[in-house]
Amino acid sequence: MSSSPGASTGERAAAPAGERPPVGALVEVVDLVKHFPITRGVILQRRIGAVRAVDGVSFEVRRGETLGIVGETGCGKSTTAKLIMRLLDPTSGQVRFDGRDITRLKGAPLKAMRRDMQMIFQDPYSSLNPRKTVGSIIGDPFAIHGLERGRAQRKRAVQALMETVGLNPEHYNRYPHEFSGGQRQRIGVARALALRPKLLIADEPVSALDVSIQAQVLNLLRDLQARFGLTLVFIAHDLSVVRHMCDRVAVMYLGKIVEIGPSDALYRFPRHPYTGALLSAVPVADPARARERRALVSGDVPSPANPPPACRFHTRCPKVRERCRTDEPALAPKGSGTEAACHFPLTEQEVARMHVVTGPVRPA
Amino acid sequence: MSSTTFDLIEGGRSAPLEPLTGTEIAARSPLELFWRRFRKDRIALVSLGFIVFLVVVAIAAPLVVKLLGAAGPDVQNPGALTQFGTPTGPSFAHHHIFGVDPLGRDVFSRVVYGARVSLEVAFIATGLSMMIGIGVGMVAGLYRGWVDTLLSRMIDLTLCFPVLLLGLGLGAACSQGNGCAGGTIKPGTDVVILVIVLATWTYIARIVRGQVLSLREKEFVQAARSLGASEARIIFREVLPNLTASIIVVATLFIPINILTEAALSFLGVGVQPPNPSWGGMLADATNIFNSAWWYMVFPGAALLLTVLAFNLVGDGLQDALQPRAAHT
C-alpha cells in the first residue's frame, strides 16, 4: 500500500493529500433546466408536453467538500448529475467548472474537460461491460486519452489502481461476472479514478449493494477523497448514508432544490416541511421508538410533466396556506444555517414533534 | 465462482502483494464459459459434427465422388437405365449407390454436389443479409430519431413483400439471357441469394435494433461516454461485442431457413438452373416418377432434412449456451 496509485499516472501535478485545497467553488450550477419532450405520433412526432426533470436549479460545489443531493426517485437528482457530466445537454442554464462555462463545449475541449470530472454509477451490474476484462475496463480511460502507453506500463498503472481501491491486482484478467456487487463497484471507482479527476460524482453508489457492503464502499470513497483531495458530489436517497458522507446537503423535490445547507444544520433543524418529512422517515434502530408517530407526508409525488404551480410541495404539505398556491417561494436563509424555499418554515416545536432523528447516526 | 472472491472484500487491501510476475489466476473468458456449457449439449454436438462433415464433403465433393468410384454429377450413363429407359435403383454393381436419375446421372454425386450449392447459397445469403441487417439495425438503434423512423418503416415495407412471389417474379425476370441489373445478377444462384437477402435482412435488422436500443441505455455506455470515448469506439468496443452472441444465434437459425428457401425456389424452377444439381431441383424432377424411382426423391430429401435439422439443433444449442437468461448479466 505504500505506492500511490497511478503515481506514474500523474502527468499533471495533483494536489498532495493533506494540503489545503484552494478555496472557492469548483462547480457552479446556474439556473439549470432540463426538459424532456413528450411526443406523440409515429412518423410525424408532435410535441405534446415536457417532463420537467430539472427546473431551475442553482448551487455550487466547493473545492474539497462533499455535497449530498437527496430526494425521492424522479426528483431530478440523477439528471442533475448527468447535466454536470455533460452526458445530457441542458435545455437552458449553465454549468461552470473551475470558473469556465462547460455547457456548450464540444469535441476536443470537451474530451479534455472530461479528464477532470468522473462519475461512479448506480448499478454495478450494468456499469461494467460484461465482455471486457477488468484490466481492459480500468485501462479504458488511459486508452481513450492516450496515456500510459505500452502493455506493461498500462498493466502496471491499472494494477496500481486496483490495489488502491482494494481489489486483488492479480485479478487483472478476470471478467466482471466473477466479482461480487461490492467488488464491481470498486472496479467502477478505479475506472473513475484513473484520470485523477478533480470532481467525482457518485450517483447512488451504494443503493444497489448489500447493507453489509455499503459501509465498505462508503469508507473507501472517504479514504480516496482525503488521499487525492477529491471534490465529491454524492447522490442518494438514503439520508443516513448522506449524513455519514456529506459536508453540505441539497434536498430536491420535483426538479427544484427546496433546502440546502451544511449537513449539521440541516439534520439538526430542517426548515422545509419536505426535509422534515424525509428526516422523520429515516428508520430508527430502536424498538422503544418504533411506534412513535411520524410526520410522513401523504399522497404521491405529482407528475413532473405537470407540476403544481407556485410551491411544488403545496399539494402534500401539512402547513399549506393560500399563499403557497399562488406565490412561489425562493431559496432564502432562514436563520438556522440552511437556505429553504418555504413561506412558512418549520419551527423548533414542530421539528421536535416530528420526531426527526437528530442524534448521531454516523456508524461507529 | 471460486471461494477466493470472498476474502477480497475484507483482505483485499491488506493482502500482501506478490511481485506481479507471479502466476496469473486463470480467468474464464466468455468464450470458455460458452464452450463449457455447449459441451454438455450432446445433441447439439452431434449436429455440429454432422455440419462439419457436410461442409468437408461439400468442399471436397470431386474427391469424395472419385474415392467412392461414382460418376460425375453430369455424366449420363445409359447402361444404368433399363431397356424401357427408366432409371435403376441403388446398387453397388454400377457404383450407383443411390441409384440414377431418368437421364442416367448418379444420384449420389448429384446429392453431394447439391450440398455444395445449398451451403454456398445459405452461407453467402446469410452473410450478406447479416451485414445489411446489422448495419441498418445499429444505425437505427444508435441514432434513433427520424433515422430510426425512416429505417423502421422501410423494414415494415420490405416485410410486406410476399417472398415466394417476389422470388418467382425476380427469377422469371432475371432468367433471360444475361440476367438483370445490367448483367450483375445472373440467373441461378445469384437470383436465389438476392431473393433471400431481400427477405431476411429485415428480421436481423429488427433484432439488432432492439438489442442496441437496450444496450445504449446501459450504464457502461454512459461510462464510456463520460470518459470521452468517441462514437466509433462506443459502437465497436462497447456495443458490438455484446451483440455477438445474438448475432451468432440468429445466423445459425437463419441458415436452415435459407437452405429451405433455396430448395423451394429451385423446386419452382427459378433457382439453380439445370444441369447444375440442387436438392430442390432434384425433388421437383422426382415428383413425376416417385412411383417407379423412390430413390430419386428420398436421398435428396433426406439430405435436405438432415441438414436443416442439424443447423436448427446447433442453433438451439448455441442459444442455450450463449444466452443463459438466468445467471450472468
XYZ file of C-alpha atoms in Angstrom:
693
model
C 0.000 0.000 0.000
C 2.998 2.257 0.020
C 2.924 3.307 -3.598
C 0.319 5.837 -4.506
C -1.940 4.589 -7.286
C -1.016 5.663 -10.689
C 1.959 7.502 -9.299
C 3.130 7.145 -12.831
C -0.317 8.272 -13.935
C 0.168 11.764 -12.739
C 1.266 13.532 -15.848
C -0.051 16.522 -14.048
C 0.576 17.591 -10.531
C -2.297 16.642 -8.290
C -2.563 18.475 -5.018
C -0.755 16.355 -2.452
C -3.050 14.833 0.098
C -3.441 16.757 3.297
C -2.614 20.094 1.751
C -5.444 22.585 1.905
C -7.074 22.836 -1.492
C -7.658 26.312 -2.872
C -10.911 27.776 -1.646
C -13.867 28.747 -3.829
C -16.343 26.842 -5.920
C -15.181 24.079 -8.211
C -18.600 23.690 -9.804
C -21.218 26.399 -10.144
C -24.624 25.449 -11.443
C -26.680 28.418 -12.545
C -30.410 28.128 -13.191
C -30.038 24.719 -14.803
C -33.095 23.411 -16.658
C -33.665 20.098 -18.396
C -36.992 19.325 -20.011
C -37.527 16.017 -21.782
C -40.081 16.430 -24.569
C -43.080 14.116 -24.621
C -44.032 13.342 -28.186
C -46.926 11.578 -29.819
C -47.255 10.170 -33.298
C -45.220 7.666 -35.227
C -43.992 9.383 -38.347
C -44.840 12.991 -37.619
C -43.955 13.448 -33.991
C -45.803 16.207 -32.279
C -44.557 17.616 -29.053
C -47.366 17.459 -26.551
C -45.559 18.413 -23.386
C -42.372 18.064 -21.408
C -41.150 16.288 -18.323
C -39.544 18.981 -16.227
C -36.831 16.760 -14.764
C -34.702 19.674 -13.601
C -36.410 23.010 -13.478
C -34.182 25.887 -12.479
C -31.540 24.568 -10.106
C -28.644 26.680 -8.810
C -25.953 25.617 -6.381
C -22.219 25.409 -6.040
C -19.812 22.684 -5.059
C -16.835 23.963 -3.114
C -13.361 22.571 -3.586
C -12.653 19.529 -1.438
C -16.132 19.294 0.045
C -18.736 16.602 -0.279
C -22.120 17.829 -1.424
C -25.025 15.468 -0.960
C -28.082 15.613 -3.187
C -31.104 13.811 -1.794
C -34.688 13.378 -2.820
C -37.229 10.790 -3.853
C -36.963 8.787 -7.059
C -37.711 11.004 -10.017
C -36.898 14.321 -8.350
C -34.099 15.087 -10.818
C -31.009 14.106 -8.819
C -29.529 11.849 -11.465
C -30.480 14.201 -14.274
C -28.623 16.982 -12.489
C -25.561 14.736 -12.234
C -25.724 13.847 -15.907
C -26.076 17.510 -16.824
C -22.946 18.387 -14.863
C -21.150 15.467 -16.508
C -22.360 16.613 -19.926
C -23.973 13.234 -20.540
C -27.109 15.259 -21.231
C -27.397 18.684 -22.771
C -29.319 21.197 -20.679
C -32.406 22.935 -22.014
C -31.088 26.148 -20.519
C -28.816 27.351 -17.756
C -25.124 26.997 -17.180
C -22.611 24.690 -15.569
C -19.291 26.313 -14.693
C -16.337 24.115 -13.853
C -13.226 25.739 -12.415
C -14.637 29.101 -13.454
C -15.198 28.019 -17.053
C -18.560 27.574 -18.762
C -18.640 23.967 -19.946
C -22.266 23.896 -21.057
C -21.526 24.267 -24.746
C -18.149 22.541 -25.002
C -17.723 20.131 -27.896
C -15.084 17.886 -29.456
C -11.524 18.069 -28.179
C -12.102 20.660 -25.415
C -14.991 18.558 -24.085
C -12.832 15.436 -24.144
C -10.037 17.258 -22.324
C -12.506 18.549 -19.741
C -13.772 15.022 -19.091
C -10.433 14.157 -17.501
C -11.300 16.477 -14.633
C -14.670 15.029 -13.726
C -15.711 11.424 -13.457
C -18.746 9.526 -12.351
C -19.481 6.397 -10.335
C -22.672 4.757 -11.463
C -25.545 3.350 -9.528
C -25.798 -0.186 -10.839
C -22.534 -2.115 -10.601
C -24.055 -4.776 -12.841
C -24.893 -2.550 -15.763
C -21.957 -0.143 -15.444
C -19.306 -2.698 -16.413
C -19.215 -4.142 -19.903
C -19.660 -7.919 -19.433
C -17.497 -8.670 -22.462
C -14.369 -6.952 -21.179
C -11.792 -7.976 -18.641
C -11.340 -5.878 -15.537
C -7.927 -4.824 -16.805
C -9.430 -3.573 -20.016
C -12.276 -1.758 -18.221
C -9.973 0.092 -15.834
C -7.459 0.667 -18.627
C -10.096 2.247 -20.893
C -9.574 5.800 -19.606
C -5.874 5.504 -20.435
C -6.617 4.074 -23.875
C -9.140 6.803 -24.666
C -6.815 9.620 -23.626
C -3.625 8.031 -24.939
C -1.985 7.746 -21.522
C 0.191 5.006 -20.065
C 1.155 3.695 -23.465
C 2.617 0.247 -23.818
C 1.252 -3.023 -22.496
C 3.492 -3.393 -19.479
C 3.154 0.211 -18.379
C -0.620 0.257 -18.720
C -0.921 -3.009 -16.842
C 1.213 -1.610 -14.031
C -0.938 1.528 -13.829
C -4.165 -0.487 -13.831
C -2.910 -2.852 -11.155
C -1.837 0.077 -9.001
C -5.378 1.422 -9.292
C -6.852 -1.956 -8.419
C -4.718 -2.024 -5.313
C -5.814 1.479 -4.365
C -9.470 0.532 -4.388
C -8.909 -2.733 -2.547
C -9.009 -5.216 -5.392
C -6.521 -8.005 -5.856
C -4.293 -6.877 -8.761
C -3.879 -10.492 -9.793
C -7.489 -10.457 -10.931
C -6.492 -8.232 -13.836
C -7.683 -10.759 -16.425
C -10.989 -11.623 -14.845
C -14.400 -10.696 -16.136
C -16.976 -8.630 -14.221
C -19.300 -11.591 -13.682
C -16.647 -13.164 -11.469
C -16.954 -10.391 -8.886
C -19.481 -9.567 -6.204
C -21.508 -6.368 -6.271
C -19.197 -4.548 -3.868
C -16.128 -5.561 -5.820
C -17.756 -4.480 -9.061
C -18.417 -1.080 -7.553
C -14.732 -0.919 -6.626
C -13.902 -1.592 -10.266
C -16.125 1.342 -11.193
C -14.343 3.510 -8.636
C -10.947 2.511 -10.026
C -12.064 3.406 -13.550
C -13.313 6.791 -12.357
C -10.052 7.477 -10.524
C -7.759 6.543 -13.398
C -7.626 10.035 -14.899
C -7.096 11.650 -11.493
C -10.209 13.825 -11.725
C -10.830 16.853 -9.548
C -14.529 16.109 -9.247
C -16.137 12.760 -8.617
C -19.895 12.400 -8.956
C -21.278 9.332 -7.232
C -24.809 8.580 -8.402
C -26.324 6.422 -5.653
C -23.111 4.394 -5.488
C -24.278 2.055 -2.756
C -28.047 1.809 -3.182
C -27.698 -1.399 -5.224
C -25.382 -3.010 -2.679
C -25.955 -5.241 0.282
C -26.087 -3.251 3.528
C -23.014 -5.006 4.898
C -21.033 -3.937 1.843
C -22.331 -0.361 1.719
C -20.153 0.888 4.564
C -17.026 -0.564 2.996
C -17.602 1.249 -0.270
C -18.525 4.479 1.552
C -15.371 4.318 3.643
C -13.344 3.659 0.521
C -14.793 6.799 -1.060
C -13.952 8.856 2.033
C -10.405 7.493 2.121
C -9.870 8.251 -1.530
C -11.320 11.727 -1.148
C -8.870 12.539 1.628
C -5.993 10.969 -0.224
C -6.478 12.644 -3.572
C -8.172 15.846 -2.448
C -11.276 14.998 -4.426
C -14.396 17.088 -4.537
C -17.370 14.783 -4.250
C -20.991 15.116 -5.310
C -22.854 12.347 -3.587
C -26.346 11.484 -4.743
C -28.510 9.272 -2.586
C -31.952 8.706 -1.251
C -30.697 7.206 1.989
C -30.408 10.071 4.441
C -28.229 8.279 6.967
C -25.727 7.499 4.226
C -25.707 11.135 3.210
C -25.149 12.294 6.743
C -22.226 9.908 7.055
C -20.628 11.299 3.926
C -21.506 14.904 3.314
C -20.423 18.365 4.391
C -23.409 20.015 2.801
C -26.719 18.643 1.598
C -29.192 19.785 -1.042
C -32.744 18.418 -0.889
C -34.570 18.192 -4.207
C -38.275 17.875 -4.874
C -39.788 17.721 -8.373
C -36.838 19.238 -10.158
C -36.113 22.014 -7.684
C -33.935 22.446 -4.635
C -36.157 23.013 -1.624
C -33.455 23.251 1.021
C -29.684 23.414 1.000
C -27.121 23.891 3.750
C -24.442 22.378 5.976
C -25.474 18.857 6.952
C -25.165 19.559 10.690
C -27.621 22.433 10.478
C -29.933 20.643 8.076
C -30.163 17.498 10.169
C -30.446 19.404 13.467
C -33.078 21.862 12.365
C -34.704 21.160 8.984
C -36.749 24.177 7.902
C -38.582 22.975 4.807
C -41.544 20.701 5.660
C -40.393 18.264 2.966
C -36.945 17.970 4.550
C -38.604 17.427 7.899
C -40.798 14.686 6.472
C -37.824 12.986 4.836
C -35.828 13.067 8.058
C -38.659 11.719 10.150
C -38.964 8.818 7.700
C -35.446 7.602 8.453
C -35.819 4.233 10.154
C -34.609 4.121 13.732
C -32.924 1.011 15.061
C -34.643 1.352 18.433
C -37.705 -0.785 19.205
C -38.713 1.569 22.003
C -39.303 4.321 19.483
C -40.785 2.130 16.788
C -44.399 3.099 17.463
C -43.842 6.825 17.558
C -45.952 8.734 15.109
C -44.004 10.130 12.253
C -44.649 13.177 10.153
C -44.887 11.275 6.903
C -46.368 13.162 4.015
C -49.375 11.633 2.339
C -50.112 11.141 -1.317
C -47.852 10.608 -4.285
C -45.335 12.871 -5.914
C -47.192 14.847 -8.609
C -46.170 14.213 -12.208
C -43.096 16.216 -13.233
C -44.810 16.654 -16.609
C -47.445 18.755 -14.911
C -46.036 20.054 -11.620
C -48.226 22.069 -9.256
C -47.937 25.855 -9.655
C -46.173 28.101 -7.149
C -44.688 25.983 -4.349
C -44.449 22.476 -5.789
C -44.874 20.871 -2.401
C -48.171 22.577 -1.616
C -50.292 19.564 -2.663
C -48.754 17.441 0.097
C -47.586 19.986 2.634
C -49.065 19.786 6.152
C -48.523 23.541 6.618
C -50.043 24.652 3.314
C -51.774 28.045 3.171
C -53.282 30.152 0.426
C -50.049 31.961 -0.368
C -48.278 28.673 -1.163
C -50.656 28.107 -4.094
C -50.085 31.441 -5.740
C -46.635 32.626 -4.829
C -43.504 30.587 -5.438
C -41.050 30.817 -2.539
C -37.377 31.411 -3.365
C -34.430 29.789 -1.596
C -33.508 32.108 1.270
C -31.625 31.839 4.572
C -33.972 31.030 7.421
C -31.640 31.918 10.280
C -30.669 28.384 11.270
C -27.819 27.823 8.841
C -29.699 26.456 5.851
C -31.496 28.082 2.953
C -35.032 26.864 2.365
C -37.655 27.636 -0.257
C -40.644 27.983 2.039
C -43.004 30.750 3.128
C -43.777 29.091 6.442
C -40.672 27.169 7.550
C -40.848 24.631 10.352
C -40.433 25.883 13.892
C -38.413 24.205 16.615
C -41.549 22.871 18.316
C -42.765 21.370 15.073
C -39.424 19.685 14.440
C -39.474 18.284 17.967
C -42.979 16.924 17.423
C -41.985 15.279 14.122
C -39.536 13.025 15.935
C -36.860 13.842 13.451
C -33.798 11.761 14.134
C -31.372 14.421 15.208
C -28.998 12.270 17.186
C -25.833 10.814 15.727
C -26.498 8.220 13.058
C -22.918 8.006 11.929
C -21.891 4.355 12.128
C -19.255 3.617 14.718
C -17.144 -18.503 -8.814
C -14.339 -19.604 -6.594
C -14.319 -19.047 -2.889
C -11.303 -16.759 -3.174
C -13.523 -13.950 -4.294
C -14.964 -13.608 -0.847
C -11.832 -12.909 1.118
C -11.136 -9.977 -1.167
C -13.771 -7.847 0.428
C -12.011 -7.891 3.737
C -8.498 -8.878 2.880
C -8.032 -7.235 -0.460
C -6.467 -4.065 0.762
C -4.106 -5.556 3.265
C -3.306 -8.714 1.342
C 0.449 -8.956 0.896
C 1.253 -8.458 -2.718
C 3.497 -10.827 -4.530
C 5.588 -9.365 -7.296
C 3.376 -9.142 -10.333
C 5.473 -11.658 -12.185
C 3.841 -14.442 -10.145
C 1.348 -16.867 -11.586
C -1.721 -15.257 -13.022
C -5.012 -16.508 -11.715
C -6.673 -18.319 -14.563
C -9.642 -16.375 -15.832
C -12.574 -17.853 -17.642
C -13.319 -15.805 -20.663
C -16.876 -15.653 -22.013
C -15.696 -17.987 -24.784
C -14.548 -20.624 -22.288
C -17.774 -20.323 -20.348
C -19.747 -20.769 -23.538
C -17.756 -23.842 -24.511
C -18.203 -25.428 -21.078
C -21.956 -25.084 -21.421
C -22.140 -26.080 -25.092
C -20.032 -29.198 -24.474
C -22.749 -30.624 -22.258
C -25.348 -30.473 -25.041
C -24.892 -33.881 -26.730
C -27.491 -33.340 -29.444
C -26.004 -30.030 -30.487
C -22.510 -31.528 -30.521
C -23.600 -34.400 -32.776
C -25.379 -31.926 -35.048
C -22.289 -29.753 -35.174
C -20.288 -32.852 -36.123
C -22.722 -33.546 -38.947
C -22.454 -29.976 -40.228
C -18.670 -30.107 -40.170
C -18.843 -33.423 -42.032
C -21.233 -31.914 -44.577
C -19.043 -28.882 -45.134
C -15.979 -31.068 -45.646
C -17.887 -33.277 -48.085
C -19.181 -30.249 -49.981
C -15.751 -28.674 -50.276
C -14.135 -31.951 -51.280
C -17.036 -33.053 -53.484
C -14.926 -34.096 -56.524
C -12.603 -36.040 -54.263
C -15.430 -37.772 -52.407
C -17.135 -38.775 -55.643
C -13.878 -40.105 -57.075
C -12.959 -42.023 -53.914
C -16.291 -43.835 -53.919
C -15.896 -44.585 -57.597
C -19.097 -42.779 -58.585
C -19.552 -40.948 -61.849
C -19.519 -37.154 -62.008
C -22.803 -35.284 -61.446
C -23.334 -34.552 -65.119
C -22.130 -37.856 -66.560
C -25.006 -39.736 -68.194
C -24.723 -43.482 -68.007
C -27.204 -45.113 -70.421
C -26.100 -48.502 -69.126
C -27.755 -47.726 -65.793
C -31.161 -47.316 -67.412
C -33.487 -50.227 -68.061
C -34.398 -51.274 -71.538
C -37.502 -49.097 -71.251
C -35.358 -46.100 -70.381
C -36.408 -45.905 -66.710
C -33.723 -45.361 -64.040
C -32.398 -48.155 -61.852
C -32.248 -48.087 -58.074
C -29.346 -48.228 -55.647
C -26.863 -50.915 -56.487
C -23.196 -51.426 -55.927
C -22.775 -53.186 -59.248
C -22.751 -49.983 -61.269
C -21.238 -47.920 -58.455
C -24.575 -46.084 -58.232
C -25.129 -46.436 -54.506
C -28.087 -44.014 -54.503
C -29.311 -45.140 -57.945
C -29.564 -42.958 -61.051
C -31.966 -40.306 -62.325
C -34.026 -40.535 -65.564
C -31.017 -39.293 -67.564
C -28.743 -41.948 -66.074
C -26.857 -39.486 -63.842
C -25.583 -40.723 -60.488
C -27.891 -39.565 -57.684
C -25.173 -39.863 -55.023
C -22.792 -37.493 -56.744
C -25.661 -35.114 -57.519
C -26.633 -35.088 -53.845
C -23.003 -34.386 -52.873
C -22.685 -31.574 -55.405
C -26.114 -30.351 -54.374
C -24.787 -29.883 -50.844
C -22.229 -27.526 -52.332
C -24.931 -25.368 -53.879
C -27.127 -25.428 -50.789
C -24.376 -24.488 -48.379
C -22.868 -21.903 -50.691
C -26.188 -20.151 -51.181
C -27.078 -20.406 -47.496
C -23.751 -19.089 -46.213
C -23.398 -16.259 -48.721
C -27.015 -15.168 -48.409
C -26.948 -15.320 -44.617
C -23.644 -13.441 -44.534
C -24.937 -10.675 -46.802
C -28.251 -10.276 -45.000
C -26.368 -10.233 -41.685
C -24.130 -7.415 -42.872
C -27.054 -5.355 -44.127
C -29.214 -6.191 -41.113
C -26.533 -5.433 -38.537
C -25.595 -2.195 -40.271
C -29.157 -0.934 -40.583
C -30.141 -2.159 -37.118
C -27.183 -0.491 -35.433
C -27.702 2.801 -37.228
C -31.399 2.792 -36.334
C -30.739 1.858 -32.718
C -27.864 4.236 -32.125
C -29.166 7.341 -33.828
C -32.869 6.867 -33.080
C -34.989 9.864 -34.044
C -36.005 10.309 -37.675
C -33.249 7.962 -38.897
C -34.800 5.172 -36.862
C -38.299 6.084 -38.039
C -37.228 6.027 -41.686
C -35.344 2.743 -41.428
C -38.042 1.038 -39.368
C -40.755 1.997 -41.854
C -38.507 0.709 -44.635
C -38.244 -2.586 -42.769
C -42.024 -2.745 -42.342
C -42.451 -2.137 -46.039
C -39.975 -4.848 -47.002
C -41.682 -7.293 -44.666
C -44.910 -6.793 -46.608
C -43.411 -8.384 -49.743
C -44.568 -11.943 -50.368
C -41.208 -13.690 -50.600
C -42.142 -16.543 -52.932
C -43.972 -14.274 -55.365
C -41.050 -11.874 -55.302
C -38.723 -14.810 -55.948
C -40.837 -16.093 -58.829
C -41.054 -12.644 -60.372
C -37.392 -11.854 -59.994
C -36.462 -15.341 -61.129
C -38.542 -15.005 -64.252
C -37.210 -11.526 -64.964
C -33.593 -12.498 -64.434
C -33.550 -15.892 -66.087
C -33.400 -14.486 -69.600
C -30.053 -14.123 -71.281
C -27.607 -12.083 -69.292
C -29.736 -11.696 -66.202
C -30.984 -8.451 -64.744
C -29.437 -5.263 -63.350
C -27.137 -4.954 -66.343
C -25.844 -8.492 -66.082
C -24.709 -8.240 -62.453
C -27.346 -10.682 -61.335
C -27.073 -13.858 -63.318
C -29.800 -16.456 -63.458
C -29.348 -19.265 -60.931
C -27.734 -18.870 -57.531
C -27.398 -15.078 -57.871
C -31.163 -14.691 -58.057
C -31.676 -17.044 -55.135
C -29.177 -15.123 -52.996
C -30.774 -11.800 -53.922
C -34.253 -13.001 -53.004
C -33.091 -14.474 -49.708
C -31.177 -11.342 -48.742
C -34.153 -9.138 -49.598
C -36.406 -11.324 -47.497
C -34.261 -11.836 -44.401
C -32.184 -8.728 -43.668
C -35.226 -7.101 -42.112
C -35.550 -9.679 -39.342
C -31.904 -9.284 -38.418
C -32.124 -5.515 -38.536
C -35.073 -5.619 -36.141
C -33.321 -7.893 -33.682
C -30.126 -5.822 -33.748
C -32.041 -2.555 -33.426
C -33.832 -3.818 -30.334
C -30.621 -5.015 -28.740
C -28.813 -1.765 -29.481
C -31.700 0.250 -28.060
C -31.425 -1.625 -24.783
C -27.600 -1.691 -24.728
C -27.169 2.008 -25.344
C -29.056 2.731 -22.121
C -26.715 0.558 -20.084
C -24.510 2.453 -17.722
C -21.297 1.111 -19.234
C -22.083 3.003 -22.427
C -22.597 6.177 -20.390
C -19.396 5.425 -18.523
C -17.508 5.203 -21.805
C -19.090 8.456 -22.939
C -18.170 10.208 -19.706
C -14.580 9.068 -20.213
C -14.580 10.849 -23.552
C -14.870 7.800 -25.836
C -15.693 8.545 -29.461
C -18.897 7.274 -31.078
C -16.875 4.782 -33.131
C -15.218 3.436 -30.005
C -18.571 3.092 -28.274
C -20.006 1.220 -31.254
C -17.115 -1.149 -31.818
C -15.721 -1.633 -28.315
C -18.809 -1.414 -26.132
C -21.932 -2.250 -28.145
C -20.824 -4.682 -30.860
C -19.080 -7.212 -28.560
C -22.339 -7.528 -26.675
C -24.215 -8.310 -29.876
C -22.029 -11.212 -30.996
C -23.961 -13.822 -29.036
C -27.335 -12.944 -30.515
C -25.846 -12.436 -33.985
C -24.316 -15.925 -33.936
C -27.546 -17.487 -32.752
C -29.670 -15.678 -35.326
C -27.241 -16.588 -38.097
C -27.323 -20.296 -37.277
C -31.103 -20.223 -37.174
C -31.352 -18.386 -40.496
C -29.033 -20.732 -42.383
C -31.541 -23.640 -42.430
C -34.363 -21.274 -43.374
C -32.269 -20.047 -46.267
C -31.402 -23.602 -47.329
C -35.120 -24.318 -47.482
C -35.823 -21.142 -49.440
C -33.157 -22.090 -51.945
C -34.674 -25.557 -52.262
C -38.137 -24.095 -52.674
C -37.049 -21.669 -55.386
C -35.134 -24.391 -57.206
C -38.161 -26.669 -56.873
C -40.270 -23.965 -58.515
C -37.734 -23.660 -61.276
C -36.424 -20.145 -60.664
C -33.428 -21.164 -58.568
C -30.432 -23.175 -59.580
C -30.680 -23.846 -63.311
C -30.225 -27.302 -64.827
C -27.995 -29.113 -65.417
C -26.466 -27.891 -62.140
C -27.533 -30.181 -59.322
C -29.589 -28.856 -56.433
C -31.670 -30.615 -53.841
C -34.783 -28.625 -54.603
C -34.441 -29.178 -58.336
C -33.986 -32.925 -57.825
C -37.095 -33.088 -55.655
C -39.043 -31.305 -58.390
C -37.824 -33.754 -61.038
C -38.562 -36.701 -58.785
C -42.218 -35.912 -58.141
C -43.322 -37.249 -61.559
C -41.623 -40.592 -61.230
C -41.839 -41.193 -57.492
C -43.826 -44.409 -58.056
C -41.082 -46.040 -60.042
C -37.948 -44.314 -58.720
C -38.376 -43.591 -54.982
C -34.602 -43.178 -54.509
C -34.548 -40.071 -56.642
C -36.701 -38.283 -54.088
C -35.684 -39.982 -50.856
C -31.947 -39.268 -50.929
C -32.005 -35.548 -51.767
C -34.983 -35.199 -49.421
C -33.128 -36.898 -46.598
C -30.052 -34.749 -47.205
C -32.183 -31.617 -47.020
C -33.995 -32.788 -43.912
C -30.853 -33.787 -42.026
C -29.026 -30.598 -42.921
C -31.857 -28.317 -41.841
C -32.383 -30.327 -38.679
C -28.687 -30.203 -37.785
C -28.489 -26.432 -38.221
C -31.609 -25.913 -36.152
C -30.343 -28.125 -33.338
C -26.968 -26.394 -33.315
C -28.755 -23.046 -33.274
C -30.818 -24.096 -30.262
C -27.702 -25.374 -28.507
C -25.879 -22.130 -29.200
C -28.788 -20.150 -27.884
C -28.814 -22.114 -24.639
C -25.052 -21.815 -24.230
C -24.613 -18.204 -25.302
C -27.628 -16.582 -23.729
C -28.403 -18.264 -20.456
C -31.013 -15.811 -19.276
C -30.624 -16.607 -15.618
C -27.130 -16.340 -14.237
C -24.964 -13.607 -15.645
C -25.725 -10.092 -16.653
